[in-house]
CSV table of C-alpha atoms and ligand atoms in Angstrom, one decimal:
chain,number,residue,atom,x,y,z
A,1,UNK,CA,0.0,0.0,0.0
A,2,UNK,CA,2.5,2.4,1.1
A,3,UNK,CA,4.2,2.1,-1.9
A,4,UNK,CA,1.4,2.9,-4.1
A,5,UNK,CA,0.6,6.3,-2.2
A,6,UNK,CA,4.0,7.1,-2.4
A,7,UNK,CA,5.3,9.2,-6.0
A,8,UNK,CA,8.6,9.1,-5.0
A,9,UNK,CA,8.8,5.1,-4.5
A,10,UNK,CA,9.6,3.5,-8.2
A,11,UNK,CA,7.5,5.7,-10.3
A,12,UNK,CA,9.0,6.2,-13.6
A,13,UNK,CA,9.4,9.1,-15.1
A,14,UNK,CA,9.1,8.4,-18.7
A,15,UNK,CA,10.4,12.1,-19.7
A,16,UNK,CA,9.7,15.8,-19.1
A,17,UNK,CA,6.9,16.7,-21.3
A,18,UNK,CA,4.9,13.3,-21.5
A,19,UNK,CA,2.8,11.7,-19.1
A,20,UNK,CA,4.4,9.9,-16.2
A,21,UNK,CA,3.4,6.3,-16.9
A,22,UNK,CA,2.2,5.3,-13.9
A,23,UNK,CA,1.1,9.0,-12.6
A,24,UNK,CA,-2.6,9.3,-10.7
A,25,UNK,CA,-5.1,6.7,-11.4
A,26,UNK,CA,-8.3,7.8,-13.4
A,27,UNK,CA,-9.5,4.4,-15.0
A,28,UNK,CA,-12.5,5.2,-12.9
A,29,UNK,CA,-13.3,8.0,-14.2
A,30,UNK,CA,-12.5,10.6,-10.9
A,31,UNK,CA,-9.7,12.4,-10.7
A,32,UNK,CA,-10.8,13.7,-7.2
A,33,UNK,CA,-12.8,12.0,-4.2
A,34,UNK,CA,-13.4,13.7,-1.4
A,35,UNK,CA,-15.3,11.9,1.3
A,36,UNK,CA,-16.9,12.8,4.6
A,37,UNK,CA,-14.0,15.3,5.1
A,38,UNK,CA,-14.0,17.7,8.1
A,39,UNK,CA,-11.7,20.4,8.6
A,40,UNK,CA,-11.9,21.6,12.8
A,41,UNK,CA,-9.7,24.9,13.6
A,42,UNK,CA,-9.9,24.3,17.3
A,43,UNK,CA,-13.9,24.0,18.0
A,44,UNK,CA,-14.6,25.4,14.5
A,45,UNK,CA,-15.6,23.2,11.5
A,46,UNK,CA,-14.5,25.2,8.2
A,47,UNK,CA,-15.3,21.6,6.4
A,48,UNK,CA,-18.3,19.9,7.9
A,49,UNK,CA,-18.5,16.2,6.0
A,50,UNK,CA,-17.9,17.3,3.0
A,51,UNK,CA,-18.3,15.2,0.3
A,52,UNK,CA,-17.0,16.1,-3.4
A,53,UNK,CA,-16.1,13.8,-6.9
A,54,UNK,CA,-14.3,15.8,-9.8
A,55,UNK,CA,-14.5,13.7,-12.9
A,56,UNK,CA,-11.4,13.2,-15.2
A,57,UNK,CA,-12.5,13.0,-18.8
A,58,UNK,CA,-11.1,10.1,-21.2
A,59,UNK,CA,-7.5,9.5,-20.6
A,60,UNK,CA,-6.1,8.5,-23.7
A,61,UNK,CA,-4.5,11.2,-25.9
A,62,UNK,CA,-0.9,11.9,-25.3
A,63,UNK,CA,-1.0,15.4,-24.1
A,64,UNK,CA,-3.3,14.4,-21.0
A,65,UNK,CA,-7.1,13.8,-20.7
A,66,UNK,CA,-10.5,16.3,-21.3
A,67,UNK,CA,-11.2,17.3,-17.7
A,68,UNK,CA,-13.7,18.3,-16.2
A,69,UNK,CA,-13.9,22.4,-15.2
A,70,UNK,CA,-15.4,22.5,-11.8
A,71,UNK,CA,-16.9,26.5,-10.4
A,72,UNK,CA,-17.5,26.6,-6.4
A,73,UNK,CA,-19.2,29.7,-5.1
A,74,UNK,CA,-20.0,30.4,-2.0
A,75,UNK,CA,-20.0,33.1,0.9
A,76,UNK,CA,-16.4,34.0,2.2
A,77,UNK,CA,-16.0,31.8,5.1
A,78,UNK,CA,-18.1,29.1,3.5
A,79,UNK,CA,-14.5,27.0,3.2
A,80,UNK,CA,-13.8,27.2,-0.5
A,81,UNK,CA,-10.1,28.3,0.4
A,82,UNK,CA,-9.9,25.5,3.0
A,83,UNK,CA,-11.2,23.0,0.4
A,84,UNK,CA,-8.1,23.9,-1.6
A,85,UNK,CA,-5.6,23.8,1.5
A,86,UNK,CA,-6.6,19.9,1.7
A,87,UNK,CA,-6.1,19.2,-2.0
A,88,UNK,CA,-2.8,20.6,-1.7
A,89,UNK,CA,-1.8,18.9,1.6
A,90,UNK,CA,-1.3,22.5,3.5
A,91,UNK,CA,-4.4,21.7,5.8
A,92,UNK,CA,-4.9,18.3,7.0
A,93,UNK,CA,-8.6,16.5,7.3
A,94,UNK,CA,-9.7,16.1,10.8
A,95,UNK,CA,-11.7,13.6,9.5
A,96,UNK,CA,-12.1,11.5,6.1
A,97,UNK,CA,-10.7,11.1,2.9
A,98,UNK,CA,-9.0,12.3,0.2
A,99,UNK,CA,-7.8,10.7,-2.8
A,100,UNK,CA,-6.3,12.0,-6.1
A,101,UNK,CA,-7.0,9.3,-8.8
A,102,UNK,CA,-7.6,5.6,-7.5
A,103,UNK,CA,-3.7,5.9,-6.1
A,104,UNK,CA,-2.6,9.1,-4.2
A,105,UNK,CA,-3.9,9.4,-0.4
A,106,UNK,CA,-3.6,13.3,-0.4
A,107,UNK,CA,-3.6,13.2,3.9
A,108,UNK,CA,-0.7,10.7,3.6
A,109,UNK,CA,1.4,13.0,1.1
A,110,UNK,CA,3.5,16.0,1.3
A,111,UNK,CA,2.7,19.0,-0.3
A,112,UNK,CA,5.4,18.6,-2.6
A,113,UNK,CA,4.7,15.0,-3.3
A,114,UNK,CA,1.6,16.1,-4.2
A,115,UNK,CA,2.6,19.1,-6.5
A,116,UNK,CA,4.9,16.2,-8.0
A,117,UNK,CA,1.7,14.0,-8.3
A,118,UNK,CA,0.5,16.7,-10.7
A,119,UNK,CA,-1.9,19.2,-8.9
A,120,UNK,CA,-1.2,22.8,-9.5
A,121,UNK,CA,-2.7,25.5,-7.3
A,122,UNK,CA,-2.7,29.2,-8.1
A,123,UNK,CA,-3.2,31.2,-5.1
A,124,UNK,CA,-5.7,34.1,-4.4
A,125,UNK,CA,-2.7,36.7,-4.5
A,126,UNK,CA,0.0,36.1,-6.8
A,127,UNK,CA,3.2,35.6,-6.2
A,128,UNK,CA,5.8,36.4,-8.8
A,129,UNK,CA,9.1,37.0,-8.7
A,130,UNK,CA,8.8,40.7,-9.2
A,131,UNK,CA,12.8,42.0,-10.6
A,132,UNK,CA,12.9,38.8,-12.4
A,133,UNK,CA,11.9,38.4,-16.2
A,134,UNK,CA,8.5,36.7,-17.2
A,135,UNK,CA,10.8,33.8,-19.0
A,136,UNK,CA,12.9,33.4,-15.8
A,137,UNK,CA,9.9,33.5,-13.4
A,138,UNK,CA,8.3,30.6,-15.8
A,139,UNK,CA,12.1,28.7,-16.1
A,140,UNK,CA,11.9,29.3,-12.2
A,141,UNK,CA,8.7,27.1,-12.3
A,142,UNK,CA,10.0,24.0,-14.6
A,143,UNK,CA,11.0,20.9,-11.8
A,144,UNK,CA,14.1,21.2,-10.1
A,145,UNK,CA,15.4,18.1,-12.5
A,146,UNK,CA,14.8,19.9,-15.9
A,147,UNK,CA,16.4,23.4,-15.0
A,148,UNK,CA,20.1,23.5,-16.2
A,149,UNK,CA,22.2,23.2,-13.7
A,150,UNK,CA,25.2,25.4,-14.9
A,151,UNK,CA,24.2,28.4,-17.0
A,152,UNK,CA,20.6,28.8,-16.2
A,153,UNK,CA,19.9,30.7,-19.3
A,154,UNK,CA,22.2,29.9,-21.9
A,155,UNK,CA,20.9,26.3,-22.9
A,156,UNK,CA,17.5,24.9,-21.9
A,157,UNK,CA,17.0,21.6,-22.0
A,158,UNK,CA,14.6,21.1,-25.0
A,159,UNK,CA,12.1,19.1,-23.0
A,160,UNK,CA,12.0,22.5,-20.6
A,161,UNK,CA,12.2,24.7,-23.8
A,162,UNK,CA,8.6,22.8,-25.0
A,163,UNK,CA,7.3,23.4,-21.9
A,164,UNK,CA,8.2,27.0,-21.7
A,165,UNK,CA,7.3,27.9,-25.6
A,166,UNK,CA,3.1,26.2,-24.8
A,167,UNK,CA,3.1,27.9,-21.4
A,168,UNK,CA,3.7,31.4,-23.2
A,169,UNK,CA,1.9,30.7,-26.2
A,170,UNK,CA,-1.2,29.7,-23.4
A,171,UNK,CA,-0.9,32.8,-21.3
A,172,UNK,CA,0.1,35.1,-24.7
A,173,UNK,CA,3.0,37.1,-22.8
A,174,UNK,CA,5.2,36.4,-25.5
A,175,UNK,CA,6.0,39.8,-26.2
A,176,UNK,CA,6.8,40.2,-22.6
A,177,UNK,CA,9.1,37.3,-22.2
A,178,UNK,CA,12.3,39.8,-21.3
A,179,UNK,CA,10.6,42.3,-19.2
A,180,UNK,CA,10.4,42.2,-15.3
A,181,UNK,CA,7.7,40.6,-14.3
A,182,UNK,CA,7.4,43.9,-11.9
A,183,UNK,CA,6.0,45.9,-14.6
A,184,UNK,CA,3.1,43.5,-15.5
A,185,UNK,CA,-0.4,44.1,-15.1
A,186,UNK,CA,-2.0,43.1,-11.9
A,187,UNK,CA,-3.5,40.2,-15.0
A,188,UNK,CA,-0.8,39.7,-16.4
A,189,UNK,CA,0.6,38.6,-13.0
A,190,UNK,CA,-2.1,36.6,-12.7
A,191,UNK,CA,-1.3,34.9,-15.9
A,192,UNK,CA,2.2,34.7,-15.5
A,193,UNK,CA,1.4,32.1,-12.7
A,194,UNK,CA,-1.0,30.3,-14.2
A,195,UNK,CA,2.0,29.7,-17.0
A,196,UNK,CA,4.4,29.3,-13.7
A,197,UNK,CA,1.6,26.4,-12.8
A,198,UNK,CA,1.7,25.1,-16.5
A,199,UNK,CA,5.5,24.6,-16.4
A,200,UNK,CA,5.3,21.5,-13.9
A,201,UNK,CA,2.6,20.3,-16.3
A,202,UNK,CA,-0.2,19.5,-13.9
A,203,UNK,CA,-3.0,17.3,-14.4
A,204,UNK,CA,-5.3,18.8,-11.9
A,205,UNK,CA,-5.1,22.6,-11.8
A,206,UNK,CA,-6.6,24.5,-8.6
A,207,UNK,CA,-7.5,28.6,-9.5
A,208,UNK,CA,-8.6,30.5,-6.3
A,209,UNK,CA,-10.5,33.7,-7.4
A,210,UNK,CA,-8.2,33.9,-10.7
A,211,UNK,CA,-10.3,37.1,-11.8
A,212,UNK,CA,-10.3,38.8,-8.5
A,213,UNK,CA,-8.8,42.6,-9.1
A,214,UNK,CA,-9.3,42.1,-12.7
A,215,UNK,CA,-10.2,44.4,-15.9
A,216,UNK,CA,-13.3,43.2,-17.9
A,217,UNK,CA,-11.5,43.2,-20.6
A,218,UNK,CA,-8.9,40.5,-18.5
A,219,UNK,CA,-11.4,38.4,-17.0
A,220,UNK,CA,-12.8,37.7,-20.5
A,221,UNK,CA,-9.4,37.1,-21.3
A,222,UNK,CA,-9.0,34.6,-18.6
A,223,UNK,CA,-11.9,33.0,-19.0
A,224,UNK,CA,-10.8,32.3,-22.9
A,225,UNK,CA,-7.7,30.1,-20.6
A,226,UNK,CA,-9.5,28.6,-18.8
A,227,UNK,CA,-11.2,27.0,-21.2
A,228,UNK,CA,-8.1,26.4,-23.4
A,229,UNK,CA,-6.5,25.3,-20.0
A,230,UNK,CA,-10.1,22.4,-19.7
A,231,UNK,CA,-9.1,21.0,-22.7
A,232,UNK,CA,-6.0,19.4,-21.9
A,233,UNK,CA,-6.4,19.8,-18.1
A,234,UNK,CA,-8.9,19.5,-15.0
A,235,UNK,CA,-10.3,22.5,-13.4
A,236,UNK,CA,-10.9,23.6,-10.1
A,237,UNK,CA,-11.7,27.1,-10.0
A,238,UNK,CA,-13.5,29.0,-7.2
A,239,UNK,CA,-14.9,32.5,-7.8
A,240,UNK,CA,-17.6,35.0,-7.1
A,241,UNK,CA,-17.4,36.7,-10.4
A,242,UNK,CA,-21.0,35.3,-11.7
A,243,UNK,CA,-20.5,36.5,-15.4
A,244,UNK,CA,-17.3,34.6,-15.4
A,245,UNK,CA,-18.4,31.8,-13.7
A,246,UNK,CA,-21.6,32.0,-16.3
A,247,UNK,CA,-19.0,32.1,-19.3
A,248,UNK,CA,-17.0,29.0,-18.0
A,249,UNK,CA,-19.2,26.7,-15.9
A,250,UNK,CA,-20.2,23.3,-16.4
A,251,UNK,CA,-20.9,22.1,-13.1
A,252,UNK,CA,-21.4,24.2,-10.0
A,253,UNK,CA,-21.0,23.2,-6.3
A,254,UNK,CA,-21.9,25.8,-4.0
A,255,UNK,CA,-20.7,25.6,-0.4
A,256,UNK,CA,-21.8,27.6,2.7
A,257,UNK,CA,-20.9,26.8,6.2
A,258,UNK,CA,-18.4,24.2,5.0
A,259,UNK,CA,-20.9,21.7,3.5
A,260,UNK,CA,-22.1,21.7,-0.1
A,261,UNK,CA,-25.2,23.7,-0.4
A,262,UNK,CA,-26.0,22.6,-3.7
A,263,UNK,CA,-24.8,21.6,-7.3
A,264,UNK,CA,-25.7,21.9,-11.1
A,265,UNK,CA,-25.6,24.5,-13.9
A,266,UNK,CA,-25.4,27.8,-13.0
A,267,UNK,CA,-28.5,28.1,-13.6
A,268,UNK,CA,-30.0,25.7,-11.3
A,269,UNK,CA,-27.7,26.4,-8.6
A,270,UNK,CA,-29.1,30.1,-9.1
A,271,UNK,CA,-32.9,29.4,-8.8
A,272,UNK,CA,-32.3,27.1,-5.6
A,273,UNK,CA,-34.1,27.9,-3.0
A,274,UNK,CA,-30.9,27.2,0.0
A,275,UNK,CA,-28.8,29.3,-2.5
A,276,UNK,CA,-30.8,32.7,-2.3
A,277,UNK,CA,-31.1,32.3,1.1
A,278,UNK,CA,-27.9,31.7,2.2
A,279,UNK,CA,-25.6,32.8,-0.6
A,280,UNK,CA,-27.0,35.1,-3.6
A,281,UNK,CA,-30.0,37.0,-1.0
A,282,UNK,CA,-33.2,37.0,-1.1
B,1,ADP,P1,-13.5,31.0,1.9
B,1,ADP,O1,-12.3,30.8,1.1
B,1,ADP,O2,-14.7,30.2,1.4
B,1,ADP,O3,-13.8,32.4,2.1
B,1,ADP,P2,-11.9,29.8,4.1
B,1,ADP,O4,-11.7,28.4,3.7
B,1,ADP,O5,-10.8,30.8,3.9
B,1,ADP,O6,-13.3,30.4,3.4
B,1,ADP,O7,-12.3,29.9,5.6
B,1,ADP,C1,-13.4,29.1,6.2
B,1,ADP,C2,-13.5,29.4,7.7
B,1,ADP,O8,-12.4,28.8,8.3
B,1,ADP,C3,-13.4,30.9,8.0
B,1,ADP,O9,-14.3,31.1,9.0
B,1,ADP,C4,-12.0,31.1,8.5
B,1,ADP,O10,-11.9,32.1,9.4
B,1,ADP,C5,-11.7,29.7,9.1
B,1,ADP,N1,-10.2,29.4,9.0
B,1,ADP,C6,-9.6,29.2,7.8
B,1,ADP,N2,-8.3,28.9,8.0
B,1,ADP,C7,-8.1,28.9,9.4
B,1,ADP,C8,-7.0,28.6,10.3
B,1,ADP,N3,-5.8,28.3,9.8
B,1,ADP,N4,-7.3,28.7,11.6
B,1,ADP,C9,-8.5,29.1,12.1
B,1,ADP,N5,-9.6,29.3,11.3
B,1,ADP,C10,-9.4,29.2,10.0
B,2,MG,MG1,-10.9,32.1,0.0
């Protein structure tokens, strides 16, 4: 068993750039189970039995499977940031499960095992290497393993060359590549680490409020990525931006109070009785 949950422990790594032949475990369909979880900060639940399933589309083209793109709303407090803390490892369950694929126990894993497992999370704030260029803050991203060692810039290893040529074709900062990151927009931040994210190549990718403090005319831009990120990737993504949500969503899980509230289309989620109530008002 142990040596199932453990990436480290005889996976092999067929190459940078292709996926790791015996990575997470979809045949089933999930890429993400979530049962029963509770999350206690002393005598206060943020997750209250929480139980959530993100499907993992078909798994058979090279580049990686269709995902599913998951939206979760809810109230601030309602746990959605927690949610992601125990995806990533950086909060523990108090109680139940978590498993990523059939094969990775997320409670039993480090955070960096789990990174290395392939789940990417972008934080609410970004966090960007401000004096450095956008092409070193992405080369800063790639694994530890597929940096080059001696002269960091002079000769990329092709593998980490591919990797950064699709992440900046994704996030379209090409003509940016040799500026400071500094001198971004606060968007183009945003999407600078969503490419940062794309470097380790992720299967699952976690977005907390990507559009928060955003133009329009950037959140359409980042809704556009995320659904060129859906096709090759699954999608977590949790916002209050409803037009953005409405442009994206497939499925919707609402949470309030640490418990899921409700889930559907947008739509549905919208007209649900518990929803007005306790989320959208009246
Ligand atoms: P959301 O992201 O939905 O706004 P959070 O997951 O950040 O909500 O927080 C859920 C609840 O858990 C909040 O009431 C918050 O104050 C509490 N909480 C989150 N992290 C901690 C922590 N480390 N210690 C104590 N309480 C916390
Ligand atoms: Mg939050």
């Amino acid at each position: 068993m142990s040596e199932i949950l453990q990436p480290h422990g005889g996976h092999a790594t067929e190459g940078y750039g292709r996926p790791k032949e015996q990575g997470a475990d979809f045949t089933h369909g999930i890429a993400l189970y979530l049962e029963k979880v509770s999350v206690w900060f002393d005598a206060f639940r943020a997750l209250n039995d929480l139980s959530l399933y993100i499907e993992e589309g078909e798994l058979r083209c090279i580049i990686g499977p269709n995902g599913e793109l998951r939206c979760i709303i809810g109230p601030n407090g309602a746990g959605k940031t927690t949610l992601m803390d125990v995806i990533t490892g950086k909060t523990r369950p108090t109680e139940g499960t978590a498993f990523f694929g059939q094969n990775y126990d997320l409670a039993k894993m480090s955070t960096e095992q789990i990174a290395e497992a392939g789940i990417g999370r972008k934080f609410q704030k970004p966090t960007v290497f401000e004096n450095f260029t956008v092409m070193e803050n992405l080369l800063l991203a790639a694994p530890k393993d597929k940096r080059v060692k001696k002269s960091f810039f002079s000769k990329l290893d092709p593998d980490a060359q591919n990797a950064l040529d699709e992440s900046l074709t994704q996030i379209r900062l090409q003509e940016f590549i040799n500026k400071p990151a500094g001198l971004l927009s606060h968007g183009q931040k945003q999407w600078l680490e969503i490419g940062m994210l794309l470097m380790q190549r992720p299967k699952l990718i976690l977005l907390d409020e990507p559009v928060a403090g955003m133009t329009d005319a950037e959140t359409e831009r980042t809704a556009e990525l995320c659904l060129e990120l859906k096709k090759n990737h699954t999608l977590v993504v949790v916002e209050h931006d409803m037009s953005f949500i409405d442009t994206i969503s497939e499925k919707v899980t609402v949470l309030a109070q640490g418990a899921i509230l409700a889930e559907g289309t947008l739509a549905e989620v919208q007209a649900n009785e518990d929803v007005i109530e306790k989320y959208l008002g009246r």
